[in-house]
Short mmCIF file of C-alpha atoms in Angstrom, two decimals:
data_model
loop_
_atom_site.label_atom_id
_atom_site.label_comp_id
_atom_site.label_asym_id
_atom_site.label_seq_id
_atom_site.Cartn_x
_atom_site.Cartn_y
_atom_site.Cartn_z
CA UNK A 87 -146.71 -14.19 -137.48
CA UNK A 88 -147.85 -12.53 -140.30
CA UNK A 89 -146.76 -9.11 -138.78
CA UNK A 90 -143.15 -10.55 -138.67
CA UNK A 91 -143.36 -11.50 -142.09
CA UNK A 92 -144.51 -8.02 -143.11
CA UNK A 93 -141.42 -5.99 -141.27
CA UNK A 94 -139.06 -8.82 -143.27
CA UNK A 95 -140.52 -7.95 -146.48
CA UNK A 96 -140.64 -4.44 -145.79
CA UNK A 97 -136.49 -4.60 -144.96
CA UNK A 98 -135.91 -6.95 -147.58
CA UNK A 99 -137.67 -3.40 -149.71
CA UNK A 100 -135.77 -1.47 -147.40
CA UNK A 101 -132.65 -3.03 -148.51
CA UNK A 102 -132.91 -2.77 -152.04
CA UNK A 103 -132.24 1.07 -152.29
CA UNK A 104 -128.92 3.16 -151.21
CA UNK A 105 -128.61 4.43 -148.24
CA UNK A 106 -126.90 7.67 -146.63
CA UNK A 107 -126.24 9.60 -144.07
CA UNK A 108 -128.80 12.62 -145.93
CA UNK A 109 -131.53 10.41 -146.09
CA UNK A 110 -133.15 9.28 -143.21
CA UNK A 111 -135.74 6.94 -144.79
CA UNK A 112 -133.29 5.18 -146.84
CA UNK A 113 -135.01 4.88 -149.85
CA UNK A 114 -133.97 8.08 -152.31
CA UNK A 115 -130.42 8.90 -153.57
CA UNK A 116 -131.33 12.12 -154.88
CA UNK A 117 -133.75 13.86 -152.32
CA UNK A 118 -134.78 17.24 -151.24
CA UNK A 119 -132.18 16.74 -148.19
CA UNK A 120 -129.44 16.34 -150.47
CA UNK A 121 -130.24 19.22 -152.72
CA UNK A 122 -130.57 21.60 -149.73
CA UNK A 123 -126.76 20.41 -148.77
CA UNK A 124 -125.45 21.07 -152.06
CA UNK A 125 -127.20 24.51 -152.16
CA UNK A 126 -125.84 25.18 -148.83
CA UNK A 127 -122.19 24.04 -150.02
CA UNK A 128 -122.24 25.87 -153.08
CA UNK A 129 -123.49 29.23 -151.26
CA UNK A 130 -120.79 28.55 -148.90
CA UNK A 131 -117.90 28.52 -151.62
CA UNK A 132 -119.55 31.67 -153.40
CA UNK A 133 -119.68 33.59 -150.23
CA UNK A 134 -115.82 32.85 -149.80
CA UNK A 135 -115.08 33.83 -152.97
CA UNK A 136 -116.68 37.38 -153.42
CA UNK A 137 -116.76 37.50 -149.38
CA UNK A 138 -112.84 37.68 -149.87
CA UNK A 139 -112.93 40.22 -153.00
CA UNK A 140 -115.15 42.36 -150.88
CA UNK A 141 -112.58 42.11 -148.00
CA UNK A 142 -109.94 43.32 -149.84
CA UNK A 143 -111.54 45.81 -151.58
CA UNK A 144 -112.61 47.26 -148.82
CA UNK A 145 -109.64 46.98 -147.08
CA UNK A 146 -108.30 49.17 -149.34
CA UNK A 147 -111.25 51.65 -149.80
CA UNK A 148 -111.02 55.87 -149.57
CA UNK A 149 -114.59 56.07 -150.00
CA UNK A 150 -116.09 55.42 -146.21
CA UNK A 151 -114.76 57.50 -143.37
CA UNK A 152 -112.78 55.32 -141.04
CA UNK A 153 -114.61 55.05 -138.19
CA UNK A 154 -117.95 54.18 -140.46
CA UNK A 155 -116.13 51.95 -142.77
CA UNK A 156 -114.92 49.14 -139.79
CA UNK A 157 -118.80 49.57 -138.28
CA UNK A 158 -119.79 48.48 -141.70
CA UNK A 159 -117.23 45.60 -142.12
CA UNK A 160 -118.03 44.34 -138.71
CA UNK A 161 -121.57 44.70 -139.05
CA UNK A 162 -121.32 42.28 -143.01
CA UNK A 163 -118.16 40.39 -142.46
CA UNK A 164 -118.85 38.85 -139.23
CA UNK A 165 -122.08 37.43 -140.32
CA UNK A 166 -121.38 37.12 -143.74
CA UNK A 167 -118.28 34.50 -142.06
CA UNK A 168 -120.56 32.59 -139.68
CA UNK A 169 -122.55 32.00 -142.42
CA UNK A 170 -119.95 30.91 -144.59
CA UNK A 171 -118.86 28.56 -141.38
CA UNK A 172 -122.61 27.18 -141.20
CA UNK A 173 -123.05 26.60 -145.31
CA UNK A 174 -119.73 24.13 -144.98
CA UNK A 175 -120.19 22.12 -141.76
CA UNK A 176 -123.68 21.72 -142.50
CA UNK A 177 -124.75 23.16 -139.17
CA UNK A 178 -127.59 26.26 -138.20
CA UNK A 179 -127.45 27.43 -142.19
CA UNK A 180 -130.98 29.18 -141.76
CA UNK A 181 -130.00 30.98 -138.52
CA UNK A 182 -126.51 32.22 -139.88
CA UNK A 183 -127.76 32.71 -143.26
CA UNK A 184 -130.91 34.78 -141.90
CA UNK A 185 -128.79 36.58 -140.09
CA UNK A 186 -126.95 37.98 -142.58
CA UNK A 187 -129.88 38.74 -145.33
CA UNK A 188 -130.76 40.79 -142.25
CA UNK A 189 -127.02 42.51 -141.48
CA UNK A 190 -126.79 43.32 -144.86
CA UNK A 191 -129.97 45.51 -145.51
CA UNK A 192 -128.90 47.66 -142.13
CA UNK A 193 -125.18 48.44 -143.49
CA UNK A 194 -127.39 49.61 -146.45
CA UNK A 195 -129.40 52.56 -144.66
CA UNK A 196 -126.02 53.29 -142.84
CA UNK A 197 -124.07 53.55 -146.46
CA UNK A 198 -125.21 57.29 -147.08
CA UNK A 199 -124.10 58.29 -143.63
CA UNK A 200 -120.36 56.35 -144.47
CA UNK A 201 -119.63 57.99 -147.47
CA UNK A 202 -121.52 61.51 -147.04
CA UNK A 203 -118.84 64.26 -148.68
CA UNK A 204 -117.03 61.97 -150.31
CA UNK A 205 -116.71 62.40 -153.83
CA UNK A 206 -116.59 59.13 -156.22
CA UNK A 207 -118.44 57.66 -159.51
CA UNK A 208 -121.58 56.65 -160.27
CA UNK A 209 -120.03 53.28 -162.84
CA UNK A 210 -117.04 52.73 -160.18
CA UNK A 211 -119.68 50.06 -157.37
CA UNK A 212 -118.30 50.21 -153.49
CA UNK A 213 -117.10 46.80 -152.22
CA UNK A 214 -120.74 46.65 -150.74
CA UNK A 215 -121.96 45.89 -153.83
CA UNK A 216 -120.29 42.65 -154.73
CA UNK A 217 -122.21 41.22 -151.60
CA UNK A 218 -125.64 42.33 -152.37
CA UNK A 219 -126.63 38.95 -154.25
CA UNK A 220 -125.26 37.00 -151.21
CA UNK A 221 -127.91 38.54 -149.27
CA UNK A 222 -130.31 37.63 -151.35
CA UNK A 223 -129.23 34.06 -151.54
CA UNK A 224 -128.63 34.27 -147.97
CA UNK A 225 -132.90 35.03 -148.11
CA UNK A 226 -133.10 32.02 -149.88
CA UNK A 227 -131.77 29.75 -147.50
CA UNK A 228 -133.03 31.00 -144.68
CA UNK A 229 -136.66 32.21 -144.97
CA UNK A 230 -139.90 31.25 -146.33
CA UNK A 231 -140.66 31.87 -150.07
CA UNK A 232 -142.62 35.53 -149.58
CA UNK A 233 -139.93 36.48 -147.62
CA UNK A 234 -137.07 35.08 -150.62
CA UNK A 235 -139.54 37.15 -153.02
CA UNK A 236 -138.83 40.34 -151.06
CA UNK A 237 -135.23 39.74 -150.39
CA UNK A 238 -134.52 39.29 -154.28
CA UNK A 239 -136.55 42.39 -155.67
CA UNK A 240 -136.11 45.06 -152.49
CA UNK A 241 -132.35 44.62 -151.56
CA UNK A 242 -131.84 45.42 -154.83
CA UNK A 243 -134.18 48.69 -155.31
CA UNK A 244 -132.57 49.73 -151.87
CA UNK A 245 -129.34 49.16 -152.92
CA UNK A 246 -130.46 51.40 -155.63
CA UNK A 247 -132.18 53.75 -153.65
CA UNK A 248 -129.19 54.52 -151.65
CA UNK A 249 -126.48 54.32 -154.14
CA UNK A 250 -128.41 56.97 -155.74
CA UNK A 251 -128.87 59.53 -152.88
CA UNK A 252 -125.28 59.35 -152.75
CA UNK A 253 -125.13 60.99 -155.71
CA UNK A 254 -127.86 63.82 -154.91
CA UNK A 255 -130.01 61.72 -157.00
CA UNK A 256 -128.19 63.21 -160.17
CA UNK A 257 -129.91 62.24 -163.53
CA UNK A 258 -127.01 60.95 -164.80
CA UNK A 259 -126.03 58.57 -162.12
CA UNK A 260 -129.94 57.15 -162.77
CA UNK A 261 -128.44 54.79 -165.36
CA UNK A 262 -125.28 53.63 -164.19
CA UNK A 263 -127.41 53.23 -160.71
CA UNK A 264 -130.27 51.29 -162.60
CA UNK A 265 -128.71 48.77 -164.49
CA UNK A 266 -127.10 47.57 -160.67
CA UNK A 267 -129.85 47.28 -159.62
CA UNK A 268 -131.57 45.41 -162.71
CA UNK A 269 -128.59 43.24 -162.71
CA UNK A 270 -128.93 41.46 -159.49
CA UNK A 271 -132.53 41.46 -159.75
CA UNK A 272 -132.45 39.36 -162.54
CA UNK A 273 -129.42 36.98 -160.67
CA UNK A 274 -131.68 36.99 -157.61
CA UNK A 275 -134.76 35.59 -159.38
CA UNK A 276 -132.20 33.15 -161.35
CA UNK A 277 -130.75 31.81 -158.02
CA UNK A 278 -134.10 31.80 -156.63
CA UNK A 279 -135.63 29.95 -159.71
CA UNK A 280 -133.30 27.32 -159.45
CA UNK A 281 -133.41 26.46 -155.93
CA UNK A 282 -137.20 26.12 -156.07
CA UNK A 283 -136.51 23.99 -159.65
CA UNK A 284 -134.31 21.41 -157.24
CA UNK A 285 -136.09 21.13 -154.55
CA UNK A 286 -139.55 20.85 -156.33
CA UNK A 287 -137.84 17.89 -158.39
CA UNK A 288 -135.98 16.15 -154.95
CA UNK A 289 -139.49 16.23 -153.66
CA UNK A 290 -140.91 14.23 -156.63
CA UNK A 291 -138.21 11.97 -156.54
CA UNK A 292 -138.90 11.03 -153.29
CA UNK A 293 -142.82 11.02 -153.41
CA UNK A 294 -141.84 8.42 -156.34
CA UNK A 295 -139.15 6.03 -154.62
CA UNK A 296 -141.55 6.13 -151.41
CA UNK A 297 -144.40 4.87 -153.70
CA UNK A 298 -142.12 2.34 -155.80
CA UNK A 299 -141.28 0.40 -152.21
CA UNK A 300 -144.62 0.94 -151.16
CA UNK A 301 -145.73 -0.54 -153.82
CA UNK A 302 -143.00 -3.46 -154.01
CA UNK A 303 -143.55 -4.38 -150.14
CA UNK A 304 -147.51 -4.39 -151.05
CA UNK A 305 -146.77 -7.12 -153.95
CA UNK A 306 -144.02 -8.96 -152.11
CA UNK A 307 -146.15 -9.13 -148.94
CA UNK A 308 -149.25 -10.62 -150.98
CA UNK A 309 -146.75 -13.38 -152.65
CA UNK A 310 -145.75 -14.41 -149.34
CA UNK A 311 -148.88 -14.85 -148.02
CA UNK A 312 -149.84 -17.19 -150.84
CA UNK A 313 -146.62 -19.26 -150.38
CA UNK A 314 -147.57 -19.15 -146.39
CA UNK A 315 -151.03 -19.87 -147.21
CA UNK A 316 -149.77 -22.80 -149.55
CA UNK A 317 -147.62 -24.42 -147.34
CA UNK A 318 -150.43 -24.55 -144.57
CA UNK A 319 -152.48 -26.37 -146.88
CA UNK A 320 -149.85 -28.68 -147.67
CA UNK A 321 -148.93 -29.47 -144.15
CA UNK A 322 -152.92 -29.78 -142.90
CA UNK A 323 -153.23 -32.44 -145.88
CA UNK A 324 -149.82 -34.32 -145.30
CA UNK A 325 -149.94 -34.04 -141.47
CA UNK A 326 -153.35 -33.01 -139.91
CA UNK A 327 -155.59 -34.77 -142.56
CA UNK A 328 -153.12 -38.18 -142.09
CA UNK A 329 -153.53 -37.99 -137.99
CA UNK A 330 -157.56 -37.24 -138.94
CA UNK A 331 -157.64 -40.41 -140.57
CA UNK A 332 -155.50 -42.07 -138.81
CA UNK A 333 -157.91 -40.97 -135.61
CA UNK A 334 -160.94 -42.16 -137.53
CA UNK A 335 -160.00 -45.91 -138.05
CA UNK A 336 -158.03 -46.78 -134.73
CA UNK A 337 -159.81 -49.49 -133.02
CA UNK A 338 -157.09 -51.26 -130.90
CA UNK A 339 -155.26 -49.09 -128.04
CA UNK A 340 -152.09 -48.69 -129.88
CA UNK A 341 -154.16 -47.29 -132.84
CA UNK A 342 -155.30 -44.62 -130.27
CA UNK A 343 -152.37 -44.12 -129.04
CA UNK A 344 -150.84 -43.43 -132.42
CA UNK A 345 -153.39 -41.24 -133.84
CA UNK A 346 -152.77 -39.16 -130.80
CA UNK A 347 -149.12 -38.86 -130.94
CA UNK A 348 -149.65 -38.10 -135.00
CA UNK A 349 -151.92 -35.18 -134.00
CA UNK A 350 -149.73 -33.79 -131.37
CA UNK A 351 -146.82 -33.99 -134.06
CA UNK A 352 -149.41 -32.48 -136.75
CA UNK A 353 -150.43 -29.49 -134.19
CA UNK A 354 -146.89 -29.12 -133.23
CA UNK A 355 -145.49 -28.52 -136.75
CA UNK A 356 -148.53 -26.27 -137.51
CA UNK A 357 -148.00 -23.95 -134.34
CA UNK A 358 -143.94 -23.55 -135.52
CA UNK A 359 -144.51 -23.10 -139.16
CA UNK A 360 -143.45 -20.09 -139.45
CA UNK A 361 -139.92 -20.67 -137.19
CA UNK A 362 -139.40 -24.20 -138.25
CA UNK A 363 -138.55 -25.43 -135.11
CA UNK A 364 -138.34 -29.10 -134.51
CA UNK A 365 -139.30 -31.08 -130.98
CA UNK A 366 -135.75 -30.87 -130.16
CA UNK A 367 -134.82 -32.85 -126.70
CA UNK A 368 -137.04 -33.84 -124.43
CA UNK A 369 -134.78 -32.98 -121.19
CA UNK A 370 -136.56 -31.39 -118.21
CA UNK A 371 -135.78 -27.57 -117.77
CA UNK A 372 -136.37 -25.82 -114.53
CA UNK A 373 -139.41 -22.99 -113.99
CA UNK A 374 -136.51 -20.58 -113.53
CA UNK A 375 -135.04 -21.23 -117.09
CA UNK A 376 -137.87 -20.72 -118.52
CA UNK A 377 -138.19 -17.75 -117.32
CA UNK A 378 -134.45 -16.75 -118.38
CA UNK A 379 -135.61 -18.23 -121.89
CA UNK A 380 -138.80 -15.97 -122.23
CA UNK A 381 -136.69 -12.97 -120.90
CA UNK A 382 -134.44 -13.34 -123.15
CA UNK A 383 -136.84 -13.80 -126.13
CA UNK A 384 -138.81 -10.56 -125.31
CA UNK A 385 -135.43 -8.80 -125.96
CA UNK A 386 -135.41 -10.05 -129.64
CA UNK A 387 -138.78 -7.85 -129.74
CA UNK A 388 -137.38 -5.41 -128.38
CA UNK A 389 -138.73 -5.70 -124.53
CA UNK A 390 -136.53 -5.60 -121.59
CA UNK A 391 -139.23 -8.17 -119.40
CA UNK A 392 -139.21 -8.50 -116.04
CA UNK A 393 -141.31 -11.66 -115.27
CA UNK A 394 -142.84 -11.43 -111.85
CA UNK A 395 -142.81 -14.79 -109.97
CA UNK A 396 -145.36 -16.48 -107.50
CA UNK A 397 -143.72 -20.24 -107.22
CA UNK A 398 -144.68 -22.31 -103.85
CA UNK A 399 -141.71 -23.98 -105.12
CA UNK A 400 -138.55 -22.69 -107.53
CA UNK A 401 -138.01 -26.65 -108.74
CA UNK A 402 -140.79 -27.48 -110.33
CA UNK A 403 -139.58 -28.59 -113.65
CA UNK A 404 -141.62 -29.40 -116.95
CA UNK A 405 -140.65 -31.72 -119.95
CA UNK A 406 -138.16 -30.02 -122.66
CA UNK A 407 -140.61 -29.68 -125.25
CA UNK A 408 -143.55 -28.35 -123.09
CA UNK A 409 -140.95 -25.67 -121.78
CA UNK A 410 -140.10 -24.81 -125.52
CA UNK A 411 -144.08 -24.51 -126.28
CA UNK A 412 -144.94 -22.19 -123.50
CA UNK A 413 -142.10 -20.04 -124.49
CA UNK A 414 -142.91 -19.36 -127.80
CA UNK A 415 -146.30 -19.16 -127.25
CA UNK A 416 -145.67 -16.48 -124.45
CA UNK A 417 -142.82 -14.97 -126.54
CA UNK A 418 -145.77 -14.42 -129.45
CA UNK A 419 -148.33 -13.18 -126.84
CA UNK A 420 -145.38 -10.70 -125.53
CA UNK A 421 -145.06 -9.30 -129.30
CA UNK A 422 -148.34 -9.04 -129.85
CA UNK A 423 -149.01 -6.74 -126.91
CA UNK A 424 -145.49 -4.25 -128.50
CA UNK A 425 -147.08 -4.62 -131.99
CA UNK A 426 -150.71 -3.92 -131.00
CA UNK A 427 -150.59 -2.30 -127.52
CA UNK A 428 -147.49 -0.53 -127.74
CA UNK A 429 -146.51 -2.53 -124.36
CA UNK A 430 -148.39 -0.48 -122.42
CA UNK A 431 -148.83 -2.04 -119.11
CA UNK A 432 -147.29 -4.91 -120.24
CA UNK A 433 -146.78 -7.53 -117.53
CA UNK A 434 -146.14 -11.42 -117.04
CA UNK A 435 -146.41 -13.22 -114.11
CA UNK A 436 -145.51 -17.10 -113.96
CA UNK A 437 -147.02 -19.06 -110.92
CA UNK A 438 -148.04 -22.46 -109.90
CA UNK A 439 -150.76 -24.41 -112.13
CA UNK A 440 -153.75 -25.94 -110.37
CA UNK A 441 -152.30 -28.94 -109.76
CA UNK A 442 -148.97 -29.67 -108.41
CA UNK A 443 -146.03 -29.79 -110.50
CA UNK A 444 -148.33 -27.30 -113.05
CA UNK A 445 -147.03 -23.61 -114.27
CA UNK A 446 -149.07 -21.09 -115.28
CA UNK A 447 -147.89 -17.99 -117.35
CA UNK A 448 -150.14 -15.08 -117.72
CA UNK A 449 -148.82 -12.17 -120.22
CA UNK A 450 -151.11 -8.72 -119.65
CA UNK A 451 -151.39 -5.39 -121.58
CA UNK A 452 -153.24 -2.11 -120.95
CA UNK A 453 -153.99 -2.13 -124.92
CA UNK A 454 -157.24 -0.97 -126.15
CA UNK A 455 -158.05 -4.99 -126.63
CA UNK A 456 -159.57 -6.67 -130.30
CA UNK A 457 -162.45 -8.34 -131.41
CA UNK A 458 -161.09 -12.24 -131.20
CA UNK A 459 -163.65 -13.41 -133.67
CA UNK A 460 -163.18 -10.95 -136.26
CA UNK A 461 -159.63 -11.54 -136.45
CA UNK A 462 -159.10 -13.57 -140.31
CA UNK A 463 -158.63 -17.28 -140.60
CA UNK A 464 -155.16 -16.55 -142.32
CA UNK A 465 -153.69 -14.59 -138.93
CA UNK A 466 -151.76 -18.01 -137.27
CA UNK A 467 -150.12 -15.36 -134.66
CA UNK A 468 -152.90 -16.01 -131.56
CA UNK A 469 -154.93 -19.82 -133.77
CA UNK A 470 -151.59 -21.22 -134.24
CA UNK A 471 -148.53 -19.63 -132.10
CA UNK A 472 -150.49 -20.09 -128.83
CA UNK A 473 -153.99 -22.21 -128.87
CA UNK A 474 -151.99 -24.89 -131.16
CA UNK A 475 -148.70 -24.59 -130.05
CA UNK A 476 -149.77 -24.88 -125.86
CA UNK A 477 -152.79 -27.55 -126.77
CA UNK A 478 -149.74 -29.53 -128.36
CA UNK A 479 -147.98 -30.43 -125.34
CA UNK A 480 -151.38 -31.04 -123.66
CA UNK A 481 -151.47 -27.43 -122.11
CA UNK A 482 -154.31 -25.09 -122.29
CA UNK A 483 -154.11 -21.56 -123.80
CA UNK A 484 -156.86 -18.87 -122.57
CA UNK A 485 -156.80 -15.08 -124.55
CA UNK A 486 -159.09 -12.57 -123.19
CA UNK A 487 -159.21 -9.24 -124.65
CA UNK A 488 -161.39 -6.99 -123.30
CA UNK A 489 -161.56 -2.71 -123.30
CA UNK A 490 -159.25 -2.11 -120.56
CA UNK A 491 -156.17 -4.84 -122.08
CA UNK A 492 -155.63 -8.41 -123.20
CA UNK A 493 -154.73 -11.16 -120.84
CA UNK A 494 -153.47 -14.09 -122.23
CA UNK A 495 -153.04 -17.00 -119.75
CA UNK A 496 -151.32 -20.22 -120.62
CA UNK A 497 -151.25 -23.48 -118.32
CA UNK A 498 -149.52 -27.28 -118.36
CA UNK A 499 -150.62 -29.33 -115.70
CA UNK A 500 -148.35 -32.78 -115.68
CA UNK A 501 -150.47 -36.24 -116.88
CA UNK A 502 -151.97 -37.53 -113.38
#
């Protein structure tokens, strides 16, 4: 019981925060997930924008020869658009955007070859320059931070390198050359500074909001308990202590008799605290739809049971509120083996009690199996959701956890 109470308080937590479609958990609004997206969709509108000025001005550039120039566009547009595709739909941004911090570097060694006898100026940059910061972006997306470290300090110096040896390295194309290269250095380590910045502070945001409903669940779970564990005590002094009392100073037959219909009512009330379920009719129900019943009970736990049946005869019937008792109590011994045993070899058989007119249900797991004593006085899901719920209606409820699994048998034999 109290492990049904716990996933209530914890959705009840749950529930309190936004949710969306970036966050998985459901508990942050502003989380490392998030930030990642935006970085991708940001990259993504950048790229179009200087990927297009590129374009053009390549398009329309004397400097390549032909047949180098559409190698080179080929080998940076074509990546340079899958990646843009991949930033926007939200899909394979790493792979796309690695691929292109690794396109770009390559039409780099080629660029000497491109524009060899080609005469042009050291201040006027070839449309290959207006991507080199997308590359290192690119870096950033896509590979670990050594790697992002690399991309934003050596693109650069080869950009540099090779821009350079264009130019015969000529002292004065040095400076033109070097303030390039210092340039998107220093917007590669900006880029780079920030992304690390937001995603640092998204984590801490989350490490927070996962510790604030941690901590709220914690505190609302204890105050539960202590209203649980209150209203126990109240019912075992208004009902069990009266039918104790009651018990103690019947003399006459019909005293008897009372007492013991007071302490059924008292155990019966006890064993559905925590559903508040009444007696509810008294109409005879059939072995068969109490089988239907528990079926359909295990699938509120998430079980799709299969009861396996052994009747000498399908028509045996049992009172309305003994049938409601040995569900529940089955329906709590079938939770118990998800919550604890992960269902694993979770079976239940129902078959004939040892008397006629009897029914016997037996619920098995292939768990690793508990200590029964050491389990705490204030766990009612085994004291009060089987022993007193089945010893209510006069049944008898056996739990035998051992190594190998827990069997937990529960049997009503009809008043001879």
């Amino acid at each position: 019981m109290q492990s049904e109470a716990g996933r209530r308080v914890l959705a009840d937590a749950h529930g309190t925060f936004p949710h969306t479609a970036d966050t998985i958990a459901g508990m942050a609004t502003f989380t490392r997930a998030r930030v990642e997206r935006f970085t991708a969709l940001a990259v993504g509108a950048g790229s179009i924008a200087l990927g297009v000025h590129s374009l053009l001005t390549a398009l329309g550039s004397t400097a390549e020869q032909p047949e180098w120039r559409t190698a080179l566009m080929v080998l940076v547009f074509v990546p340079l658009a899958a990646m843009i595709i991949g930033c926007l739909v939200g899909r394979q941004v790493r792979l796309t955007a690695g691929v292109f911090a690794v396109a770009y570097p390559l039409a780099l060694l080629a660029w000497p070859l491109a524009v060899a006898g080609t005469p042009t100026s050291p201040s006027d940059g070839p449309w290959i320059w207006l991507l080199l910061n997308v590359a290192t972006v690119a870096a950033v997306l896509s590979f670990p931070l050594p790697l992002q470290l690399v991309w934003t300090v050596m693109v650069p110096v080869e950009y540099g390198i090779v821009r350079w040896a264009q130019f015969d390295f000529a002292p004065d194309a040095a400076a033109p050359v070097g303030l390039d290269v210092i340039y998107a250095i220093i917007l590669g380590s900006v880029l780079l500074t920030l992304d690390r910045v937001y995603r640092a502070v998204a984590t801490d945001v989350d490490e927070a909001r996962a510790e604030a409903v941690a901590s709220y669940a914690a505190a609302a779970a204890a105050d539960a308990a202590e209203h649980e564990r209150i209203a126990v005590a109240a019912l075992m002094h208004d009902s069990v202590l009266a039918a104790l009392i009651a018990a103690e100073r019947a003399e006459t037959p019909r005293e008897q008799a009372l007492a013991v219909a007071m302490a059924r009512e008292a155990l019966t009330r006890l064993a559905n605290t925590e559903q508040d379920a009444g007696e509810g009719p008294d109409a005879p129900v059939s072995v068969n739809e109490l089988i239907e019943r528990l079926q359909r009970a295990a699938q509120e736990v998430g079980v799709d049971l299969l009861v396996q049946r052994s009747l000498a005869d399908d028509a045996v019937t049992v009172p309305g509120r003994v049938g409601r008792a040995l569900v529940l109590a089955a329906t709590q011994a079938v939770a118990n083996a998800v919550e604890h045993a992960a269902s694993a070899g979770l079976a239940v058989t129902v078959d004939d009690g040892a008397e006629s007119g009897g029914i016997r249900i037996t619920v098995r797991d292939a768990g690793t199996g508990f200590d029964l004593g050491a389990v705490p006085d204030d766990r009612l899901g085994i004291r009060a959701s089987i022993y007193a719920r089945v010893a209510a209606v006069g049944g008898r409820a056996r739990v035998s956890p051992t190594g190998e699994g827990t069997s937990v048998v529960l049997e009503w034999e009809p008043a001879s």
